[in-house]
XYZ file of C-alpha atoms in Angstrom:
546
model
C 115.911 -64.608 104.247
C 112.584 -62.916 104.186
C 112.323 -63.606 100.389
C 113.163 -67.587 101.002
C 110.052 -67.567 103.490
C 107.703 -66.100 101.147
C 108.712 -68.622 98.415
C 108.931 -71.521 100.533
C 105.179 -71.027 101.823
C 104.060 -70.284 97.968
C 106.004 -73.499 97.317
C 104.206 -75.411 100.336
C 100.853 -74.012 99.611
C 100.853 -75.635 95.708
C 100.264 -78.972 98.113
C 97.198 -80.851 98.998
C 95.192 -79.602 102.299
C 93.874 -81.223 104.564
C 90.536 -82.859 103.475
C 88.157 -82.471 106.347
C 88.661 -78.682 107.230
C 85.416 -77.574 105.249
C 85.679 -74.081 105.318
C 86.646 -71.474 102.375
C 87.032 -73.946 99.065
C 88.204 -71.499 96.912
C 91.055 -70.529 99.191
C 91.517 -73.535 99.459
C 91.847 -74.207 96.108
C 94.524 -71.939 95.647
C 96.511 -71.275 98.939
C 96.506 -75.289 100.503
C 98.992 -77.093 102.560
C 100.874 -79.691 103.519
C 99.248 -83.458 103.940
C 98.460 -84.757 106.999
C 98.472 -88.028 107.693
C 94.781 -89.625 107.261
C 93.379 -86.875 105.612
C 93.539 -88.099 102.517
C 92.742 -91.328 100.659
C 95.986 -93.728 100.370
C 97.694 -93.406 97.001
C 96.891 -96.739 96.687
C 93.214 -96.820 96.375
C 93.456 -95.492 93.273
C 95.115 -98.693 92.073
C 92.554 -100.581 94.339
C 89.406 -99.477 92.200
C 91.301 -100.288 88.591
C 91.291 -104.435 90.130
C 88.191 -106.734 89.574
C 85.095 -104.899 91.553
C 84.970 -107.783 93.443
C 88.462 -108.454 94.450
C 88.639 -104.820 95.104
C 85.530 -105.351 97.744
C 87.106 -108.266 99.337
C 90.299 -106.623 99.575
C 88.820 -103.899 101.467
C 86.463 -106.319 103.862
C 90.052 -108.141 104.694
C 91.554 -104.343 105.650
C 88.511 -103.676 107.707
C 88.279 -106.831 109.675
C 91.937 -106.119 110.074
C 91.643 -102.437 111.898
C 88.636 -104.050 113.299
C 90.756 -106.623 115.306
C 93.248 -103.880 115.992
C 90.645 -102.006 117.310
C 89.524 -104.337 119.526
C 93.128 -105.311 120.792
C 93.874 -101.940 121.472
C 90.512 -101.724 124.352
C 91.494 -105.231 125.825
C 94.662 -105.861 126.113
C 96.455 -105.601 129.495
C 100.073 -105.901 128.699
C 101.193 -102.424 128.716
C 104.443 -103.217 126.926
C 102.712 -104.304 123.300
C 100.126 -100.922 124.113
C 101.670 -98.467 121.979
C 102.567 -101.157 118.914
C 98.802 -101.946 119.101
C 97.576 -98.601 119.187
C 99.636 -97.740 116.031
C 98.496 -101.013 114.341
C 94.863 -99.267 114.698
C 95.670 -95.476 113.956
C 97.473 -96.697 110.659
C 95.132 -99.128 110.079
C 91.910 -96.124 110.383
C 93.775 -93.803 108.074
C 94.205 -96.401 105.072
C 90.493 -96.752 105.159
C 88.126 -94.924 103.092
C 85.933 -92.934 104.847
C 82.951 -95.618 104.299
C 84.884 -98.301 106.047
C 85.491 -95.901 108.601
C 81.701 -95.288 109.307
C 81.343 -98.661 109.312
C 84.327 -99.326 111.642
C 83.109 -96.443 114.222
C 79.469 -98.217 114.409
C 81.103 -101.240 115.586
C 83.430 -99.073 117.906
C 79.770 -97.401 119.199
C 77.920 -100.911 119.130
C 80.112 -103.507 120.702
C 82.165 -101.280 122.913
C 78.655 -99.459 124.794
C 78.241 -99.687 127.949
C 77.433 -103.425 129.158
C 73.590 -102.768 130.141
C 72.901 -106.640 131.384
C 75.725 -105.698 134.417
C 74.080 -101.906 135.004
C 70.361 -103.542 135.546
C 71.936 -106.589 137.724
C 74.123 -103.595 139.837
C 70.788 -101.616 140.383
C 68.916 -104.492 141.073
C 71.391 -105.255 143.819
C 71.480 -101.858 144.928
C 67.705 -101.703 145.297
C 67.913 -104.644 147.371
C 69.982 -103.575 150.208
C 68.617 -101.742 153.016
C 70.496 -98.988 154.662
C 71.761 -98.588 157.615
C 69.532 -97.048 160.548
C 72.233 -94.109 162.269
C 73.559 -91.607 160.466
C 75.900 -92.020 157.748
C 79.464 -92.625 158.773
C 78.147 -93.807 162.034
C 80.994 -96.086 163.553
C 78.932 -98.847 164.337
C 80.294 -102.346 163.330
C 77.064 -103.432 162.064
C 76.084 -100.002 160.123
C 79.498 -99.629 158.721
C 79.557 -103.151 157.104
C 76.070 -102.423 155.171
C 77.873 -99.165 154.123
C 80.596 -101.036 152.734
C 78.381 -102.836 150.713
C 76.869 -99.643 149.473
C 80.308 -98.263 148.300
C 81.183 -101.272 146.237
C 78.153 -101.719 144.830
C 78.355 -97.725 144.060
C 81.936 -97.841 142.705
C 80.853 -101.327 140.761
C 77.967 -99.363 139.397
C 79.744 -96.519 138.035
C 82.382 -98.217 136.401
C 79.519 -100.561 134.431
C 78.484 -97.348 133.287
C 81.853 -96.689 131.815
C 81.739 -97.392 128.050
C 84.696 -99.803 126.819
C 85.601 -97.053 124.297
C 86.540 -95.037 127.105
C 89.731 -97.032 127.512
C 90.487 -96.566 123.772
C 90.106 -93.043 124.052
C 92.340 -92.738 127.270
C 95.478 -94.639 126.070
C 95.185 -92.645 122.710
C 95.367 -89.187 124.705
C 99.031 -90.534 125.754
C 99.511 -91.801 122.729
C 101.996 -89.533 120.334
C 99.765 -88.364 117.818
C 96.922 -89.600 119.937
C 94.809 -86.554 120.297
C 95.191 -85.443 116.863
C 94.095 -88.879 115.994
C 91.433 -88.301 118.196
C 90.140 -85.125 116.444
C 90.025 -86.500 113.294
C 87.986 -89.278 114.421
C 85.461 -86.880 116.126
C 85.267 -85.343 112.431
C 84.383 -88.491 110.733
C 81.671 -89.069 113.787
C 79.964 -85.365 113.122
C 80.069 -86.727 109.169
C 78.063 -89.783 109.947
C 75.571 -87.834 112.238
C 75.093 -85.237 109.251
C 73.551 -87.856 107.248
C 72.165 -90.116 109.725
C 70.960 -89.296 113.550
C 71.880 -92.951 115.432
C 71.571 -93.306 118.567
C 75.073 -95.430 119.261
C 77.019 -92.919 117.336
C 75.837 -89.740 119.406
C 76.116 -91.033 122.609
C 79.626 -92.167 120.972
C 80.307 -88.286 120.012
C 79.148 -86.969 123.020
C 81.440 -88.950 125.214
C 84.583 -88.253 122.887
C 83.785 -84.862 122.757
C 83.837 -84.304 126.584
C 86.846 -86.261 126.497
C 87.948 -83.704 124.418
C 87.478 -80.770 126.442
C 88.820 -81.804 129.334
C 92.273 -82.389 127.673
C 91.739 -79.118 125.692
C 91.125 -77.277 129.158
C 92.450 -73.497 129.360
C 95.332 -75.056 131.776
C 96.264 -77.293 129.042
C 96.918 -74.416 126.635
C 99.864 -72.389 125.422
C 99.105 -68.805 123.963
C 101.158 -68.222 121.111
C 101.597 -64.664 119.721
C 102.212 -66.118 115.932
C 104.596 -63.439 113.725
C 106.198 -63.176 110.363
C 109.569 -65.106 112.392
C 107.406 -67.833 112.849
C 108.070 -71.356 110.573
C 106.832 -71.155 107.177
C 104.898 -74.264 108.014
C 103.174 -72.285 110.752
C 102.369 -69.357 108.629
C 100.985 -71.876 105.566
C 98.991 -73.551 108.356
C 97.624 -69.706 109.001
C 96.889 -68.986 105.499
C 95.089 -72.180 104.808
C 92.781 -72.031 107.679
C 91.949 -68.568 107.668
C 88.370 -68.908 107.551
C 86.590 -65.358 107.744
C 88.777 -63.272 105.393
C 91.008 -65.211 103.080
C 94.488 -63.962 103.214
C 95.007 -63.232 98.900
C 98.942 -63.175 99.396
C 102.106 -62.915 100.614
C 101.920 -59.243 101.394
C 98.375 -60.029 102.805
C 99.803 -62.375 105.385
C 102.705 -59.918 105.836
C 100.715 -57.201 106.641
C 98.284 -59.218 109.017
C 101.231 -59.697 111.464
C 102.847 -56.362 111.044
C 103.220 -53.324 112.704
C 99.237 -52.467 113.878
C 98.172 -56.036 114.095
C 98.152 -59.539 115.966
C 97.763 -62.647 115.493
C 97.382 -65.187 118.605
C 96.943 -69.134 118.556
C 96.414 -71.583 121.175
C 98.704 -74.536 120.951
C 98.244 -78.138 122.503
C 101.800 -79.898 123.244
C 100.219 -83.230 121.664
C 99.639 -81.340 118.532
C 102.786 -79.252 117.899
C 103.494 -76.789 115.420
C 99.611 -76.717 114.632
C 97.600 -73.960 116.120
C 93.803 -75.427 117.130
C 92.248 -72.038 116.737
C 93.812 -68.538 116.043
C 92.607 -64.829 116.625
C 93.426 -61.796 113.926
C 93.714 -58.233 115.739
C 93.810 -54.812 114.742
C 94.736 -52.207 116.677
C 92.728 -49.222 115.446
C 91.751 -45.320 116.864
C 87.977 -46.330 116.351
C 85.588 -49.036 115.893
C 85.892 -49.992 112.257
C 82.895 -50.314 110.015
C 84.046 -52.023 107.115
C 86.395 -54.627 106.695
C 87.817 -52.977 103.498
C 89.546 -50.264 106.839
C 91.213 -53.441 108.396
C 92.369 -55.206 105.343
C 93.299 -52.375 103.708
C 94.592 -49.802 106.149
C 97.873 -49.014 104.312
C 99.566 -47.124 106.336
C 97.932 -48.972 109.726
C 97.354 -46.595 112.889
C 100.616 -45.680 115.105
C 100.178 -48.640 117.486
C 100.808 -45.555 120.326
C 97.685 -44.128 118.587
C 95.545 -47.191 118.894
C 92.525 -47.346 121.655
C 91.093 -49.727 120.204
C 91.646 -53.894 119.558
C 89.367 -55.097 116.855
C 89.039 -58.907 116.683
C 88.146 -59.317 112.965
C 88.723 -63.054 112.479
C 88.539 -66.226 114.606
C 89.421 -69.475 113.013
C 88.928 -73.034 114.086
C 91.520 -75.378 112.364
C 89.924 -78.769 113.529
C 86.284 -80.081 112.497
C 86.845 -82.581 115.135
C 86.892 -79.790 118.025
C 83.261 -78.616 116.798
C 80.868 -77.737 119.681
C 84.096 -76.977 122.295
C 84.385 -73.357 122.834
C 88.002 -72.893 122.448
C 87.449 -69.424 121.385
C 86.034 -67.782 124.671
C 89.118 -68.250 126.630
C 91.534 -67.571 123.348
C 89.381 -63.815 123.430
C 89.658 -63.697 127.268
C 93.474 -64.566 127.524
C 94.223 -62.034 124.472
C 91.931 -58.923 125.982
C 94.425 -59.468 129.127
C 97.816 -59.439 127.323
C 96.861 -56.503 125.141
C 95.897 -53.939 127.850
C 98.993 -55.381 129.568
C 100.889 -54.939 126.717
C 98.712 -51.490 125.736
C 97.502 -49.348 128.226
C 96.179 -47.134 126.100
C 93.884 -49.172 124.418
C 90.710 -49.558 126.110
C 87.831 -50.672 123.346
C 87.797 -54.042 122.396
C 85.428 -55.204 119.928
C 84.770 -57.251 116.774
C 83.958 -56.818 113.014
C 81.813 -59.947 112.588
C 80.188 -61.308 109.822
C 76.267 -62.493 110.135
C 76.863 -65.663 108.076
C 72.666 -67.045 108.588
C 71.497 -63.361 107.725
C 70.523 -63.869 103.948
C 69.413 -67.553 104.351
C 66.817 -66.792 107.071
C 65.563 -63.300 105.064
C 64.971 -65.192 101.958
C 63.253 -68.191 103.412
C 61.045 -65.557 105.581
C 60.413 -63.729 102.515
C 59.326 -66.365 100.133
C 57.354 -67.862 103.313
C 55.507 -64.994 104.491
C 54.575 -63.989 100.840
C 52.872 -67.253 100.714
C 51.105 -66.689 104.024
C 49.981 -63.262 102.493
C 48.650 -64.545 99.820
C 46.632 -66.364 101.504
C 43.211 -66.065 102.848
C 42.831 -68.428 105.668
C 43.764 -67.391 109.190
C 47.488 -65.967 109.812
C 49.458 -68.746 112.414
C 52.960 -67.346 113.159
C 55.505 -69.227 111.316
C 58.600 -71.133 112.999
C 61.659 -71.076 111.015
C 63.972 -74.150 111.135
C 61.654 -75.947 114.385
C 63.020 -73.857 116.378
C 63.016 -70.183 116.111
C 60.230 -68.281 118.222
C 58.821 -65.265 114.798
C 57.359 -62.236 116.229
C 56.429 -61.218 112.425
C 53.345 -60.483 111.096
C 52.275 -61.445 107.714
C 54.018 -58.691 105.596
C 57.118 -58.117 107.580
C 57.678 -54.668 105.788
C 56.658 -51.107 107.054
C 54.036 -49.384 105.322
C 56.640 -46.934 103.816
C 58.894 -49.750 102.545
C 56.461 -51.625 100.921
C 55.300 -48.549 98.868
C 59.103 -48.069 98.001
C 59.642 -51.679 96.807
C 56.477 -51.626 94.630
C 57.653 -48.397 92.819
C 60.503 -50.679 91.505
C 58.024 -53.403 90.489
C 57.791 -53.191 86.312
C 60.590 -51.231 86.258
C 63.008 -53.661 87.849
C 61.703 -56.452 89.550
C 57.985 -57.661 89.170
C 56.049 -58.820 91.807
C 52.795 -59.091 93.743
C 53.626 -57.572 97.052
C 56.874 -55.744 98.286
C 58.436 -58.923 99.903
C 58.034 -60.974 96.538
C 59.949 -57.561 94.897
C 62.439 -58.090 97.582
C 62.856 -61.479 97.289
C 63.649 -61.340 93.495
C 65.926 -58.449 94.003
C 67.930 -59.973 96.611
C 68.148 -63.436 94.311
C 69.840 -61.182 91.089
C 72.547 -62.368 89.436
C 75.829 -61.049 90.461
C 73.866 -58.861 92.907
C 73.358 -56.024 90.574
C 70.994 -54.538 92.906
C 74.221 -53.053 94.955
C 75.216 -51.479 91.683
C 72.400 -49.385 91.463
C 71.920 -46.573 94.196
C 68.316 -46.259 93.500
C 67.875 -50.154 94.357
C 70.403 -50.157 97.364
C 68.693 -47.231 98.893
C 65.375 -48.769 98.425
C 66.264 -52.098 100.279
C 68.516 -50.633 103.167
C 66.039 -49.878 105.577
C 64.894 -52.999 105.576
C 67.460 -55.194 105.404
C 69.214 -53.241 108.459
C 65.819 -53.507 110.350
C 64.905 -57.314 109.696
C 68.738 -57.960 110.717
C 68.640 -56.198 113.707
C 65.692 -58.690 114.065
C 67.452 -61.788 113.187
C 70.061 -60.845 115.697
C 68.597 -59.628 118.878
C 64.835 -61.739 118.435
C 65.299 -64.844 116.740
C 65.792 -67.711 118.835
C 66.739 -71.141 118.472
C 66.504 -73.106 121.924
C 66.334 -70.362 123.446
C 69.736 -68.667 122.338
C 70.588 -66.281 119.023
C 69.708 -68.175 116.032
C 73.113 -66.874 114.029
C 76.142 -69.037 114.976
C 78.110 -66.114 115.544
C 76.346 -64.155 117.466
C 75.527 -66.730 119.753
C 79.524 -67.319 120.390
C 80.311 -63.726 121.138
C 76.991 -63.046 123.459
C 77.542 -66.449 125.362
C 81.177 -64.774 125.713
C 79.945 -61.404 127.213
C 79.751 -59.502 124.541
C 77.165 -56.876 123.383
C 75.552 -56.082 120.034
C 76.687 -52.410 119.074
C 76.141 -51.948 115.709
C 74.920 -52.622 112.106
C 77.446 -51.638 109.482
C 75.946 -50.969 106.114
C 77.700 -52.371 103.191
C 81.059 -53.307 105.042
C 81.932 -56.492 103.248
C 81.168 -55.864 99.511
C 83.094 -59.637 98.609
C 80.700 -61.823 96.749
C 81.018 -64.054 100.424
C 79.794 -61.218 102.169
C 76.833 -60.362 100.126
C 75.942 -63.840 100.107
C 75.634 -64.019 103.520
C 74.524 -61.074 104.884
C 73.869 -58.832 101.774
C 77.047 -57.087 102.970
C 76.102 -56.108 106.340
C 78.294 -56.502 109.496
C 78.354 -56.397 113.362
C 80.271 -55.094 116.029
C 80.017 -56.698 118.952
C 81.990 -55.039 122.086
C 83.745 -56.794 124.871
C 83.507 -54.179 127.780
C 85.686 -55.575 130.591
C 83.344 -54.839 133.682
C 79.924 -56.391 132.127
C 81.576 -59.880 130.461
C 80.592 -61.955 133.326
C 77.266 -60.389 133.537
C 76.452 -60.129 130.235
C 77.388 -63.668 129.686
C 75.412 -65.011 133.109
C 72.366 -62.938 131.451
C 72.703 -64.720 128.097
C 73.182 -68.473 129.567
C 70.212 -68.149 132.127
C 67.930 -66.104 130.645
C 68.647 -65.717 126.844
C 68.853 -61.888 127.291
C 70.840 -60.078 124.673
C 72.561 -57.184 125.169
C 72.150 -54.420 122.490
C 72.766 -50.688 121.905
C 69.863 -48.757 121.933
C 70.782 -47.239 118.421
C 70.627 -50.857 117.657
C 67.359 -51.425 119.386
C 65.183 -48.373 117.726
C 65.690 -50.716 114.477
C 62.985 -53.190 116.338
C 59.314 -51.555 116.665
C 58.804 -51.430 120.355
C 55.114 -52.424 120.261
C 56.029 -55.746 119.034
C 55.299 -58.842 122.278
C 57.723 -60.847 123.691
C 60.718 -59.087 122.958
C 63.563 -60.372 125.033
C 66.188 -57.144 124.326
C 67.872 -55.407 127.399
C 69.210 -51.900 126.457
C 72.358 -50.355 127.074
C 73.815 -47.034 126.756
C-alpha cells in the first residue's frame, strides 16, 4: 500500500502545476501537480492562435464582452434563484480568458463598479447642511430626536455610497462553492497587473479584496491539520509541489519529512478542501541546528523523547493570491501550543531561516559604495531601494579586511579597492570562491558582519528590510544567530552566500517582542549577534538580549 502511494504521487507529479504559484521553477519542473481549474490557458487557445489573426481577435473581444456581461449580471441581479447559475457563467467565463483579457476585464471590474462618488459628495453635502440638535445626544426630546433621525439615515446612506459595487461580487462569491478559491486566484492576477503598472482603480480594487480576504481567512475560520505519510497522495503532491524553502528531491525525502522526528502542519479553509493555504515543516532536535544539511539529512533523526528543541525550517505559502495576509503568525502560534502539549520536554523553539535579500543588497552596496569611493566630491549616505535608512560609510570594510581582500587582488581577483575585490569574488562563476579555503576565510568576516547589518539596521519603512526577517520579528521572534556556510545549495549561495539565521520564539517575550517591533521598529538580537555591528556607529535601533 505504501509502495502504490509513492507511485501514484510520482505518477501525479509528471502533471502540469499550477501556473501562478511562482516559487521554486526547477522543482517545479520536475516534481508538479495536478491542474487546477483556471490556472492554465484553455486547450483551445492553442487552436485559437492557428485561425486568421483577426478572426482570432474578434473571437476573443466576443468572449470578453461575454464574461463582461456575466460580470456585470452577477453584481446586479436581485433574483437569488438564477445567483449561483450567474456566478458560474462568470467564474467559467474568467478562467477561459487569457490572462490579458483578464487585466482588461478586472479594470472594468475596478472602473465601473467604484464607488459612486456623485452620491458620496451629494450625502456630505446633505450632511453638512443639517444642524444638530442642541441637548445631549440621545436626549428624548421629540424635536431633538427627529433631527437625529435624520443624522442616522443620512449616516447609514453615507456609508453604504461608500460601499464599492464589487463588494457585492465579492460577497456572493465567498458562498459560492469554489468561490474563495476563485477569489484567490483573482487577487493573483490583480498583484500581476500592479507589478507592471501602479493604477490607482486596481489598488484600491486589491486592497478591498484583500481585506475581504482576511476576514474570511480569520484564525476562527481555520482548521490545523497535522499532515502525515496516511494522508491522500493528492495532499502529499500538493506538499511536494509547494514546498518553497527546501525542495523535497524524493520520495524518501517527503517520507522522511513526516517521519519519526518531524512535523508537518497545514491550515485548511473548508471552501478550499483538500488544499492546504500554507504549511509549516518541524524538526524536533536536542539543539539549535546550524545547517540545514543536520535537518535534511539527520539519518537516524533524534529520539523524539530526546528532543528539546522544535526547529521550524520551512514555511510555505501555496496561494499568490493570499500575498500580504499573515497566515503564518497564527499557523507558528497554534503549532508552538500543540507541541509543548504534545512534548513537554521540548522547550526551544526556533527557526533555520534563509536571508533570501542578503546577496542582492551586498552586491548593490558594494558596486555602489565603490563608486562613491572613487569619488572625490563630498560623501552623502546612500539609500538603497528609496527606502532603507545606510549607516555606512564610504568603504564599508574594516581596516583589517580591506588589507586581506587586497592580498588576493592579482592573484585572484583584481581590483581597485577591497569592496571592488569583493564584489568580483562574490560574482564568480559557480562560486568557486567557497572552494577555496584561503578565499572563504578571507571573505567570512565580512560577509557575517555586513549581514548582521542587513538584518538588525537596514530598514525599509521603518521595519527589517529582508522579507523574512520582518515576518518572524513582527511575530515575536528574536535574532540569535548567524550560521556560517549552512546552506551550501547553489539557492543558498545565491541568496545569502550560504549564510543562515536562527530566529527563537521564546514563549514569555512574543507579545513583547512583537509590540516592540510594530511600534517602535526595535529588533531583538543576541548580543553575540550584536558585537558583529561596531557600537560607535549613530542611530542604531538594536535592543540586546541575553
Amino acid at each position: 500500500m505504501k509502495n502504490r502511494k509513492g507511485w501514484a504521487i510520482l505518477m501525479r507529479s509528471r502533471m502540469k502545476l499550477p501556473s501562478n504559484n511562482t516559487t521554486n521553477d526547477n522543482l517545479f519542473n520536475k516534481l508538479p501537480i495536478s491542474n487546477e481549474i483556471g490556472l492554465t490557458k484553455p486547450a483551445s487557445e492553442g487552436n485559437q492562435m492557428n485561425q486568421n489573426p483577426s478572426s482570432f481577435m474578434q473571437n476573443s473581444e466576443r468572449e470578453l464582452k461575454a464574461v463582461q456581461v456575466s460580470m456585470h449580471s452577477a453584481v446586479s441581479t436581485s433574483k437569488t434563484d438564477i445567483i449561483d447559475s450567474v456566478l458560474n457563467d462568470f467564474s467559467e467565463g474568467y478562467f477561459s480568458l487569457s490572462f490579458e483579457m483578464r487585466q482588461e476585464l478586472l479594470l472594468v471590474l475596478a472602473r465601473e463598479c467604484d464607488v459612486n462618488r456623485t452620491q458620496v459628495r451629494e450625502l456630505i453635502q446633505q450632511y453638512l447642511g443639517l444642524h444638530p440638535p442642541l441637548g445631549e445626544i440621545g436626549q428624548e426630546s421629540g424635536v431633538e430626536e427627529s433631527l437625529l433621525t435624520a443624522f442616522y439615515r443620512t449616516e447609514r446612506n453615507l456609508r453604504h455610497a461608500l460601499q464599492p459595487k464589487y463588494e457585492i461580487l465579492f460577497e456572493r462569491l465567498n458562498t459560492h462553492p469554489g468561490g474563495l478559491k476563485f477569489l484567490s486566484i483573482l487577487r493573483a492576477d490583480l498583484l500581476s497587473m500592479l507589478a507592471k503598472e501602479n493604477i490607482a482603480s486596481v489598488r484600491a480594487l486589491d486592497s478591498y479584496l484583500k481585506e475581504k480576504l482576511a476576514t474570511w481567512l480569520s484564525p476562527a475560520s481555520l482548521e490545523l491539520h497535522h499532515i502525515t505519510w496516511d494522508d491522500s497522495a493528492s495532499l502529499l503532491e500538493k506538499i511536494v509541489a509547494y514546498e518553497a524553502v527546501h525542495p523535497i528531491s524524493n520520495i524518501l525525502d517527503l517520507k522522511r519529512r513526516l517521519g519519526v522526528g518531524r512535523r508537518c502542519f497545514g491550515y485548511f479553509h473548508p471552501a478550499i478542501p483538500g488544499e492546504p493555504l500554507i504549511f509549516i515543516e518541524v524538526a524536533l532536535q536536542k539543539n539549535v541546528a546550524q545547517t540545514i544539511k543536520e535537518v535534511l539529512r539527520d539519518d537516524p533523526p533524534t529520539p523524539e523523547s530526546e528532543a528539546t528543541c522544535a526547529l521550524f525550517y520551512s514555511i510555505s505559502s501555496t496561494q499568490p493570491g493570499l500575498a500580504g495576509i499573515n497566515l503564518g503568525k497564527f499557523l507558528i502560534k497554534r503549532v508552538i501550543e500543540l507541541v509543548k502539549r504534545d512534548m513537554p520536554h521540548v522547550s526551544t523553539f526556533a527557526t533555520l531561516s534563509p536571508i533570501p535579500g542578503y546577496m542582492q543588497w551586498l552586491l548593490i552596496k558594494l558596486a555602489s559604495q565603490t563608486k562613491l569611493a572613487e569619488s572625490e566630491a563630498g560623501y552623502t549616505p546612500h539609500r538603497l531601494d528609496g527606502g532603507s535608512g545606510s549607516t555606512f560609510r564610504k568603504n564599508i570594510l574594516h581596516k583589517e579586511e580591506e588589507a586581506a581582500l587586497m592580498e588576493l587582488s592579482g592573484e585572484f581577483y583584481s581590483g581597485k579597492n577591497g569592496m571592488e575585490v569583493m564584489w568580483n569574488l562574490l560574482n564568480s562563476k559557480n562560486y568557486e570562491w567557497t572552494s577555496f579555503e584561503r578565499l572563504s576565510s578571507v571573505v567570512r568576516a565580512p560577509l557575517m558582519r555586513l549581514c548582521s547589518r542587513y538584518l538588525l539596521q537596514e530598514k525599509k519603512r521603518g521595519k527589517a528590510l529582508d522579507a523574512v526577517a520582518n515576518f518572524h520579528l513582527q511575530n515575536g521572534a528574536m535574532v540569535e544567530r548567524l550560521n556560517w556556510m549552512a546552506d551550501q545549495s547553489e539557492k543558498g549561495l545565491c541568496q545569502s552566500g550560504g549564510i543562515m539565521v536562527n530566529y527563537v520564539y521564546r514563549m514569555d517575550k512574543i507579545e513583547e517582542n512583537a509590540q516592540s517591533y510594530f511600534g517602535e521598529g526595535h529588533i531583538q538580537a543576541s548580543s553575540d549577534l550584536q558585537s558583529y555591528i561596531e557600537s560607535k556607529l549613530q542611530g542604531e535601533r538594536v535592543t540586546g538580549e541575553k
